[in-house]
Amino acid sequence: VPKKCQKAREHFGTVRTQMESLKTKFHEHWRFVLQRLVFLAAFVVYLESETLVTREAVAEILGIEADRERGFHLDIEDYLSGVLTLASELARLAVNSVTAGDYSRPLRISTFINELDSGFRLLNLKNDSLRKRYDGLKYDVKKIEEVVYDLSIRGLNKEAVVGA
């Protein structure tokens, strides 16, 4: 995983170069791309440290600004959408980890996703695309809880705790 994360970080150098040329273009055209790049940066940071990357750190990785006043920037909505995509991918990773025999990772993912869900519940989201994506987080939480529950029923979560 560290080698793959390093390789991914090298690709962000190319992204930074491309973002330089996009800074002069109309920002709204690149929303989906920015959201996807936020997800990729967040996933790399999660794999490296099992922490949530900040909006400022993502902006730095991408070579753009975090604040609107400073020019081409990373909107908070784009950041949050990318983070929600991370949650979906981590739900898949939890299932695949069990298949690979890594029983401790789903427990750690569960803790991370539950904290993420708690944070999103504090937000007053409008009835827009971000709200719909947040609604998907509830299903991701449920999916991960089912994985952890299955590990518990099979007695594998004890092995995970001892292994961790």
JSON list of C-alpha atoms in Angstrom, two decimals:
[
{"chain": "A", "resi": 1, "resn": "VAL", "atom": "CA", "xyz": [0.00, 0.00, 0.00]},
{"chain": "A", "resi": 2, "resn": "PRO", "atom": "CA", "xyz": [2.73, 2.59, 0.77]},
{"chain": "A", "resi": 3, "resn": "LYS", "atom": "CA", "xyz": [4.31, 2.07, -2.67]},
{"chain": "A", "resi": 4, "resn": "LYS", "atom": "CA", "xyz": [0.93, 2.50, -4.38]},
{"chain": "A", "resi": 5, "resn": "CYS", "atom": "CA", "xyz": [0.22, 5.63, -2.34]},
{"chain": "A", "resi": 6, "resn": "GLN", "atom": "CA", "xyz": [3.61, 7.08, -3.30]},
{"chain": "A", "resi": 7, "resn": "LYS", "atom": "CA", "xyz": [2.89, 6.35, -6.97]},
{"chain": "A", "resi": 8, "resn": "ALA", "atom": "CA", "xyz": [-0.51, 8.06, -6.62]},
{"chain": "A", "resi": 9, "resn": "ARG", "atom": "CA", "xyz": [1.14, 11.11, -5.03]},
{"chain": "A", "resi": 10, "resn": "GLU", "atom": "CA", "xyz": [3.50, 11.30, -8.02]},
{"chain": "A", "resi": 11, "resn": "HIS", "atom": "CA", "xyz": [0.45, 11.51, -10.30]},
{"chain": "A", "resi": 12, "resn": "PHE", "atom": "CA", "xyz": [-0.81, 14.48, -8.30]},
{"chain": "A", "resi": 13, "resn": "GLY", "atom": "CA", "xyz": [2.23, 16.38, -9.63]},
{"chain": "A", "resi": 14, "resn": "THR", "atom": "CA", "xyz": [0.73, 16.07, -13.11]},
{"chain": "A", "resi": 15, "resn": "VAL", "atom": "CA", "xyz": [-2.63, 17.13, -11.72]},
{"chain": "A", "resi": 16, "resn": "ARG", "atom": "CA", "xyz": [-1.06, 20.26, -10.22]},
{"chain": "A", "resi": 17, "resn": "THR", "atom": "CA", "xyz": [0.34, 21.19, -13.63]},
{"chain": "A", "resi": 18, "resn": "GLN", "atom": "CA", "xyz": [-3.03, 20.68, -15.30]},
{"chain": "A", "resi": 19, "resn": "MET", "atom": "CA", "xyz": [-4.81, 22.64, -12.57]},
{"chain": "A", "resi": 20, "resn": "GLU", "atom": "CA", "xyz": [-2.53, 25.61, -13.29]},
{"chain": "A", "resi": 21, "resn": "SER", "atom": "CA", "xyz": [-3.95, 25.80, -16.80]},
{"chain": "A", "resi": 22, "resn": "LEU", "atom": "CA", "xyz": [-7.52, 25.38, -15.54]},
{"chain": "A", "resi": 23, "resn": "LYS", "atom": "CA", "xyz": [-7.25, 28.29, -13.12]},
{"chain": "A", "resi": 24, "resn": "THR", "atom": "CA", "xyz": [-7.91, 30.69, -15.96]},
{"chain": "A", "resi": 25, "resn": "LYS", "atom": "CA", "xyz": [-11.02, 28.81, -17.09]},
{"chain": "A", "resi": 26, "resn": "PHE", "atom": "CA", "xyz": [-14.58, 28.94, -15.77]},
{"chain": "A", "resi": 27, "resn": "HIS", "atom": "CA", "xyz": [-14.70, 27.16, -12.41]},
{"chain": "A", "resi": 28, "resn": "GLU", "atom": "CA", "xyz": [-18.14, 25.53, -12.68]},
{"chain": "A", "resi": 29, "resn": "HIS", "atom": "CA", "xyz": [-17.05, 23.38, -15.62]},
{"chain": "A", "resi": 30, "resn": "TRP", "atom": "CA", "xyz": [-14.63, 21.44, -13.44]},
{"chain": "A", "resi": 31, "resn": "ARG", "atom": "CA", "xyz": [-16.80, 20.57, -10.43]},
{"chain": "A", "resi": 32, "resn": "PHE", "atom": "CA", "xyz": [-17.06, 16.85, -11.12]},
{"chain": "A", "resi": 33, "resn": "VAL", "atom": "CA", "xyz": [-13.34, 16.59, -11.82]},
{"chain": "A", "resi": 34, "resn": "LEU", "atom": "CA", "xyz": [-12.52, 18.43, -8.59]},
{"chain": "A", "resi": 35, "resn": "GLN", "atom": "CA", "xyz": [-14.86, 16.19, -6.60]},
{"chain": "A", "resi": 36, "resn": "ARG", "atom": "CA", "xyz": [-13.21, 13.10, -8.05]},
{"chain": "A", "resi": 37, "resn": "LEU", "atom": "CA", "xyz": [-9.74, 14.48, -7.32]},
{"chain": "A", "resi": 38, "resn": "VAL", "atom": "CA", "xyz": [-10.78, 15.25, -3.74]},
{"chain": "A", "resi": 39, "resn": "PHE", "atom": "CA", "xyz": [-11.87, 11.62, -3.40]},
{"chain": "A", "resi": 40, "resn": "LEU", "atom": "CA", "xyz": [-8.55, 10.37, -4.78]},
{"chain": "A", "resi": 41, "resn": "ALA", "atom": "CA", "xyz": [-6.52, 12.61, -2.47]},
{"chain": "A", "resi": 42, "resn": "ALA", "atom": "CA", "xyz": [-8.68, 11.66, 0.51]},
{"chain": "A", "resi": 43, "resn": "PHE", "atom": "CA", "xyz": [-8.32, 7.96, -0.31]},
{"chain": "A", "resi": 44, "resn": "VAL", "atom": "CA", "xyz": [-4.54, 8.18, -0.54]},
{"chain": "A", "resi": 45, "resn": "VAL", "atom": "CA", "xyz": [-4.34, 10.06, 2.76]},
{"chain": "A", "resi": 46, "resn": "TYR", "atom": "CA", "xyz": [-6.69, 7.56, 4.39]},
{"chain": "A", "resi": 47, "resn": "LEU", "atom": "CA", "xyz": [-4.63, 4.60, 3.17]},
{"chain": "A", "resi": 48, "resn": "GLU", "atom": "CA", "xyz": [-1.46, 6.25, 4.47]},
{"chain": "A", "resi": 49, "resn": "SER", "atom": "CA", "xyz": [-2.68, 7.39, 7.87]},
{"chain": "A", "resi": 50, "resn": "GLU", "atom": "CA", "xyz": [-6.33, 6.33, 8.33]},
{"chain": "A", "resi": 51, "resn": "THR", "atom": "CA", "xyz": [-7.27, 9.97, 8.88]},
{"chain": "A", "resi": 52, "resn": "LEU", "atom": "CA", "xyz": [-9.51, 12.41, 7.06]},
{"chain": "A", "resi": 53, "resn": "VAL", "atom": "CA", "xyz": [-7.68, 14.88, 4.87]},
{"chain": "A", "resi": 54, "resn": "THR", "atom": "CA", "xyz": [-8.55, 18.54, 5.42]},
{"chain": "A", "resi": 55, "resn": "ARG", "atom": "CA", "xyz": [-9.89, 20.77, 2.67]},
{"chain": "A", "resi": 56, "resn": "GLU", "atom": "CA", "xyz": [-6.75, 22.88, 2.91]},
{"chain": "A", "resi": 57, "resn": "ALA", "atom": "CA", "xyz": [-4.52, 19.82, 2.51]},
{"chain": "A", "resi": 58, "resn": "VAL", "atom": "CA", "xyz": [-6.48, 18.70, -0.58]},
{"chain": "A", "resi": 59, "resn": "ALA", "atom": "CA", "xyz": [-6.18, 22.17, -2.07]},
{"chain": "A", "resi": 60, "resn": "GLU", "atom": "CA", "xyz": [-2.44, 22.04, -1.47]},
{"chain": "A", "resi": 61, "resn": "ILE", "atom": "CA", "xyz": [-2.15, 18.57, -3.02]},
{"chain": "A", "resi": 62, "resn": "LEU", "atom": "CA", "xyz": [-4.03, 19.81, -6.10]},
{"chain": "A", "resi": 63, "resn": "GLY", "atom": "CA", "xyz": [-2.15, 23.08, -6.29]},
{"chain": "A", "resi": 64, "resn": "ILE", "atom": "CA", "xyz": [-5.20, 25.30, -5.95]},
{"chain": "A", "resi": 65, "resn": "GLU", "atom": "CA", "xyz": [-6.50, 27.67, -3.31]},
{"chain": "A", "resi": 66, "resn": "ALA", "atom": "CA", "xyz": [-8.75, 26.78, -0.40]},
{"chain": "A", "resi": 67, "resn": "ASP", "atom": "CA", "xyz": [-10.23, 30.30, -0.15]},
{"chain": "A", "resi": 68, "resn": "ARG", "atom": "CA", "xyz": [-12.49, 31.83, -2.79]},
{"chain": "A", "resi": 69, "resn": "GLU", "atom": "CA", "xyz": [-10.89, 35.25, -2.37]},
{"chain": "A", "resi": 70, "resn": "ARG", "atom": "CA", "xyz": [-7.54, 33.94, -3.58]},
{"chain": "A", "resi": 71, "resn": "GLY", "atom": "CA", "xyz": [-8.78, 32.77, -6.99]},
{"chain": "A", "resi": 72, "resn": "PHE", "atom": "CA", "xyz": [-9.36, 29.29, -8.40]},
{"chain": "A", "resi": 73, "resn": "HIS", "atom": "CA", "xyz": [-10.36, 27.38, -5.29]},
{"chain": "A", "resi": 74, "resn": "LEU", "atom": "CA", "xyz": [-11.81, 24.21, -3.84]},
{"chain": "A", "resi": 75, "resn": "ASP", "atom": "CA", "xyz": [-15.43, 24.80, -2.86]},
{"chain": "A", "resi": 76, "resn": "ILE", "atom": "CA", "xyz": [-16.59, 23.27, 0.39]},
{"chain": "A", "resi": 77, "resn": "GLU", "atom": "CA", "xyz": [-19.35, 21.43, -1.52]},
{"chain": "A", "resi": 78, "resn": "ASP", "atom": "CA", "xyz": [-16.80, 19.82, -3.84]},
{"chain": "A", "resi": 79, "resn": "TYR", "atom": "CA", "xyz": [-14.69, 18.81, -0.85]},
{"chain": "A", "resi": 80, "resn": "LEU", "atom": "CA", "xyz": [-17.68, 17.29, 0.96]},
{"chain": "A", "resi": 81, "resn": "SER", "atom": "CA", "xyz": [-18.82, 15.43, -2.16]},
{"chain": "A", "resi": 82, "resn": "GLY", "atom": "CA", "xyz": [-15.35, 13.94, -2.53]},
{"chain": "A", "resi": 83, "resn": "VAL", "atom": "CA", "xyz": [-15.35, 12.88, 1.11]},
{"chain": "A", "resi": 84, "resn": "LEU", "atom": "CA", "xyz": [-18.73, 11.17, 0.65]},
{"chain": "A", "resi": 85, "resn": "THR", "atom": "CA", "xyz": [-17.30, 9.27, -2.31]},
{"chain": "A", "resi": 86, "resn": "LEU", "atom": "CA", "xyz": [-14.48, 8.17, 0.02]},
{"chain": "A", "resi": 87, "resn": "ALA", "atom": "CA", "xyz": [-17.06, 6.75, 2.41]},
{"chain": "A", "resi": 88, "resn": "SER", "atom": "CA", "xyz": [-18.56, 4.61, -0.36]},
{"chain": "A", "resi": 89, "resn": "GLU", "atom": "CA", "xyz": [-15.16, 3.30, -1.33]},
{"chain": "A", "resi": 90, "resn": "LEU", "atom": "CA", "xyz": [-14.29, 2.50, 2.28]},
{"chain": "A", "resi": 91, "resn": "ALA", "atom": "CA", "xyz": [-17.49, 0.46, 2.57]},
{"chain": "A", "resi": 92, "resn": "ARG", "atom": "CA", "xyz": [-16.27, -1.61, -0.37]},
{"chain": "A", "resi": 93, "resn": "LEU", "atom": "CA", "xyz": [-12.81, -1.85, 1.20]},
{"chain": "A", "resi": 94, "resn": "ALA", "atom": "CA", "xyz": [-14.31, -3.19, 4.43]},
{"chain": "A", "resi": 95, "resn": "VAL", "atom": "CA", "xyz": [-15.96, -6.07, 2.56]},
{"chain": "A", "resi": 96, "resn": "ASN", "atom": "CA", "xyz": [-12.86, -6.78, 0.49]},
{"chain": "A", "resi": 97, "resn": "SER", "atom": "CA", "xyz": [-10.65, -6.71, 3.58]},
{"chain": "A", "resi": 98, "resn": "VAL", "atom": "CA", "xyz": [-12.62, -9.51, 5.17]},
{"chain": "A", "resi": 99, "resn": "THR", "atom": "CA", "xyz": [-12.36, -11.51, 1.97]},
{"chain": "A", "resi": 100, "resn": "ALA", "atom": "CA", "xyz": [-8.59, -11.01, 2.09]},
{"chain": "A", "resi": 101, "resn": "GLY", "atom": "CA", "xyz": [-8.46, -12.14, 5.75]},
{"chain": "A", "resi": 102, "resn": "ASP", "atom": "CA", "xyz": [-7.84, -8.68, 7.25]},
{"chain": "A", "resi": 103, "resn": "TYR", "atom": "CA", "xyz": [-10.41, -8.65, 10.06]},
{"chain": "A", "resi": 104, "resn": "SER", "atom": "CA", "xyz": [-9.16, -5.56, 11.88]},
{"chain": "A", "resi": 105, "resn": "ARG", "atom": "CA", "xyz": [-9.51, -3.09, 8.98]},
{"chain": "A", "resi": 106, "resn": "PRO", "atom": "CA", "xyz": [-13.36, -3.20, 8.90]},
{"chain": "A", "resi": 107, "resn": "LEU", "atom": "CA", "xyz": [-13.42, -2.29, 12.59]},
{"chain": "A", "resi": 108, "resn": "ARG", "atom": "CA", "xyz": [-11.16, 0.70, 11.98]},
{"chain": "A", "resi": 109, "resn": "ILE", "atom": "CA", "xyz": [-13.17, 1.70, 8.91]},
{"chain": "A", "resi": 110, "resn": "SER", "atom": "CA", "xyz": [-16.36, 1.45, 10.97]},
{"chain": "A", "resi": 111, "resn": "THR", "atom": "CA", "xyz": [-14.99, 3.84, 13.58]},
{"chain": "A", "resi": 112, "resn": "PHE", "atom": "CA", "xyz": [-13.84, 6.29, 10.90]},
{"chain": "A", "resi": 113, "resn": "ILE", "atom": "CA", "xyz": [-17.15, 6.18, 8.97]},
{"chain": "A", "resi": 114, "resn": "ASN", "atom": "CA", "xyz": [-19.22, 6.58, 12.14]},
{"chain": "A", "resi": 115, "resn": "GLU", "atom": "CA", "xyz": [-17.22, 9.68, 13.07]},
{"chain": "A", "resi": 116, "resn": "LEU", "atom": "CA", "xyz": [-17.66, 10.99, 9.53]},
{"chain": "A", "resi": 117, "resn": "ASP", "atom": "CA", "xyz": [-21.41, 10.35, 9.72]},
{"chain": "A", "resi": 118, "resn": "SER", "atom": "CA", "xyz": [-21.58, 12.17, 13.06]},
{"chain": "A", "resi": 119, "resn": "GLY", "atom": "CA", "xyz": [-19.88, 15.17, 11.49]},
{"chain": "A", "resi": 120, "resn": "PHE", "atom": "CA", "xyz": [-22.23, 15.23, 8.51]},
{"chain": "A", "resi": 121, "resn": "ARG", "atom": "CA", "xyz": [-25.26, 15.02, 10.80]},
{"chain": "A", "resi": 122, "resn": "LEU", "atom": "CA", "xyz": [-24.21, 18.35, 12.31]},
{"chain": "A", "resi": 123, "resn": "LEU", "atom": "CA", "xyz": [-24.54, 20.05, 8.92]},
{"chain": "A", "resi": 124, "resn": "ASN", "atom": "CA", "xyz": [-27.78, 21.61, 7.74]},
{"chain": "A", "resi": 125, "resn": "LEU", "atom": "CA", "xyz": [-27.78, 20.34, 4.17]},
{"chain": "A", "resi": 126, "resn": "LYS", "atom": "CA", "xyz": [-30.23, 21.69, 1.63]},
{"chain": "A", "resi": 127, "resn": "ASN", "atom": "CA", "xyz": [-32.22, 19.36, -0.58]},
{"chain": "A", "resi": 128, "resn": "ASP", "atom": "CA", "xyz": [-29.58, 19.27, -3.31]},
{"chain": "A", "resi": 129, "resn": "SER", "atom": "CA", "xyz": [-27.05, 16.84, -4.75]},
{"chain": "A", "resi": 130, "resn": "LEU", "atom": "CA", "xyz": [-24.90, 17.01, -1.61]},
{"chain": "A", "resi": 131, "resn": "ARG", "atom": "CA", "xyz": [-27.91, 16.02, 0.52]},
{"chain": "A", "resi": 132, "resn": "LYS", "atom": "CA", "xyz": [-28.62, 13.09, -1.79]},
{"chain": "A", "resi": 133, "resn": "ARG", "atom": "CA", "xyz": [-25.00, 11.97, -1.56]},
{"chain": "A", "resi": 134, "resn": "TYR", "atom": "CA", "xyz": [-25.17, 12.26, 2.22]},
{"chain": "A", "resi": 135, "resn": "ASP", "atom": "CA", "xyz": [-28.24, 10.02, 2.20]},
{"chain": "A", "resi": 136, "resn": "GLY", "atom": "CA", "xyz": [-26.01, 7.42, 0.52]},
{"chain": "A", "resi": 137, "resn": "LEU", "atom": "CA", "xyz": [-23.64, 7.62, 3.50]},
{"chain": "A", "resi": 138, "resn": "LYS", "atom": "CA", "xyz": [-26.37, 6.07, 5.65]},
{"chain": "A", "resi": 139, "resn": "TYR", "atom": "CA", "xyz": [-26.28, 2.99, 3.42]},
{"chain": "A", "resi": 140, "resn": "ASP", "atom": "CA", "xyz": [-22.50, 2.86, 3.62]},
{"chain": "A", "resi": 141, "resn": "VAL", "atom": "CA", "xyz": [-22.69, 2.98, 7.43]},
{"chain": "A", "resi": 142, "resn": "LYS", "atom": "CA", "xyz": [-25.23, 0.15, 7.37]},
{"chain": "A", "resi": 143, "resn": "LYS", "atom": "CA", "xyz": [-23.09, -1.94, 5.02]},
{"chain": "A", "resi": 144, "resn": "ILE", "atom": "CA", "xyz": [-20.03, -1.57, 7.26]},
{"chain": "A", "resi": 145, "resn": "GLU", "atom": "CA", "xyz": [-22.09, -2.32, 10.38]},
{"chain": "A", "resi": 146, "resn": "GLU", "atom": "CA", "xyz": [-23.23, -5.55, 8.72]},
{"chain": "A", "resi": 147, "resn": "VAL", "atom": "CA", "xyz": [-19.62, -6.52, 8.02]},
{"chain": "A", "resi": 148, "resn": "VAL", "atom": "CA", "xyz": [-18.62, -5.82, 11.64]},
{"chain": "A", "resi": 149, "resn": "TYR", "atom": "CA", "xyz": [-21.68, -7.70, 12.88]},
{"chain": "A", "resi": 150, "resn": "ASP", "atom": "CA", "xyz": [-20.80, -10.73, 10.73]},
{"chain": "A", "resi": 151, "resn": "LEU", "atom": "CA", "xyz": [-17.26, -10.66, 12.10]},
{"chain": "A", "resi": 152, "resn": "SER", "atom": "CA", "xyz": [-18.68, -10.53, 15.62]},
{"chain": "A", "resi": 153, "resn": "ILE", "atom": "CA", "xyz": [-21.05, -13.46, 15.05]},
{"chain": "A", "resi": 154, "resn": "ARG", "atom": "CA", "xyz": [-18.22, -15.58, 13.67]},
{"chain": "A", "resi": 155, "resn": "GLY", "atom": "CA", "xyz": [-15.93, -14.62, 16.53]},
{"chain": "A", "resi": 156, "resn": "LEU", "atom": "CA", "xyz": [-13.47, -13.02, 14.13]},
{"chain": "A", "resi": 157, "resn": "ASN", "atom": "CA", "xyz": [-13.63, -9.58, 15.69]},
{"chain": "A", "resi": 158, "resn": "LYS", "atom": "CA", "xyz": [-11.75, -10.95, 18.74]},
{"chain": "A", "resi": 159, "resn": "GLU", "atom": "CA", "xyz": [-8.95, -12.00, 16.40]},
{"chain": "A", "resi": 160, "resn": "ALA", "atom": "CA", "xyz": [-9.08, -8.53, 14.86]},
{"chain": "A", "resi": 161, "resn": "VAL", "atom": "CA", "xyz": [-8.76, -6.81, 18.23]},
{"chain": "A", "resi": 162, "resn": "VAL", "atom": "CA", "xyz": [-5.87, -9.08, 19.27]},
{"chain": "A", "resi": 163, "resn": "GLY", "atom": "CA", "xyz": [-4.21, -8.55, 15.86]},
{"chain": "A", "resi": 164, "resn": "ALA", "atom": "CA", "xyz": [-4.61, -4.79, 16.08]}
]
